[in-house]
């Protein structure tokens, strides 16, 4: 297993915030690139080729939203590209609008989940999810928000209602973000796990690595889909800032 670590995180991952822990972001910083870019992009390629059905799923109705998302990412991160993208690590990738999630996987470090309103709830209709933190895409695909989060103990009915109201209120051009902090014994980024085979919690001060996801929520202006993006950081425990009350 290749060790992929960042040397820092651009926020304090141990600054505990109550759920859902949402704060404003901007279109200028909703995507990140860091010192693990080349290594993470290679891992993404390996997973897309070797474990495609585990990391990619898309309902036919989500394709326009995925294409809109691809164009948004291209305009922001690779504005000079034509039919190919020259990445910072030297790789060159073809832009394929017919396979938007494949192309997104090869452009940026973020994973993307597409949620579309069906009835009163947002449903996970598409995703490129190379780096799940102990959940499995196949169990969550085409499920509404409340089912996606079960069986997380802290995600109760009240939180579910608040999150659904939050999703309903997201405005184009005004992204939101949150983060988490999870302790792991290894650096593997691809950590699929059934929601019904839960991982034993690791305690701060005992686990070797801190994994933190910078998660953003963004509404696409044309399709009105909500995009949930995940940028994964992994630090060695000794690199994590010391806090009096770690989360």
Short mmCIF file of C-alpha atoms in Angstrom, two decimals, residues 43-58 101 105 111-112 126-132 137-138 190 192:
data_model
loop_
_atom_site.label_atom_id
_atom_site.label_comp_id
_atom_site.label_asym_id
_atom_site.label_seq_id
_atom_site.Cartn_x
_atom_site.Cartn_y
_atom_site.Cartn_z
CA UNK A 43 -4.68 6.45 -6.71
CA UNK A 44 -7.91 7.76 -8.23
CA UNK A 45 -6.91 6.46 -11.66
CA UNK A 46 -6.05 3.04 -10.24
CA UNK A 47 -9.41 2.82 -8.47
CA UNK A 48 -11.38 3.99 -11.50
CA UNK A 49 -9.74 1.35 -13.68
CA UNK A 50 -9.63 -1.49 -11.16
CA UNK A 51 -12.76 -0.87 -9.05
CA UNK A 52 -15.03 1.12 -11.33
CA UNK A 53 -18.33 -0.31 -10.05
CA UNK A 54 -17.31 0.49 -6.47
CA UNK A 55 -16.37 4.13 -7.06
CA UNK A 56 -18.71 5.34 -9.82
CA UNK A 57 -22.49 5.28 -10.16
CA UNK A 58 -24.81 7.47 -12.19
CA UNK A 101 -17.84 11.53 -13.84
CA UNK A 105 -12.23 11.79 -11.44
CA UNK A 111 -14.92 13.25 -4.93
CA UNK A 112 -18.38 14.41 -6.04
CA UNK A 126 -24.68 10.08 -9.18
CA UNK A 127 -21.22 9.97 -7.65
CA UNK A 128 -17.53 9.51 -8.25
CA UNK A 129 -16.39 8.34 -4.82
CA UNK A 130 -12.83 7.06 -4.78
CA UNK A 131 -12.08 7.87 -1.15
CA UNK A 132 -15.07 6.83 1.01
CA UNK A 137 -21.56 3.88 -2.59
CA UNK A 138 -23.64 0.87 -3.64
CA UNK A 190 -10.19 3.95 -0.27
CA UNK A 192 -15.38 1.30 1.74
#
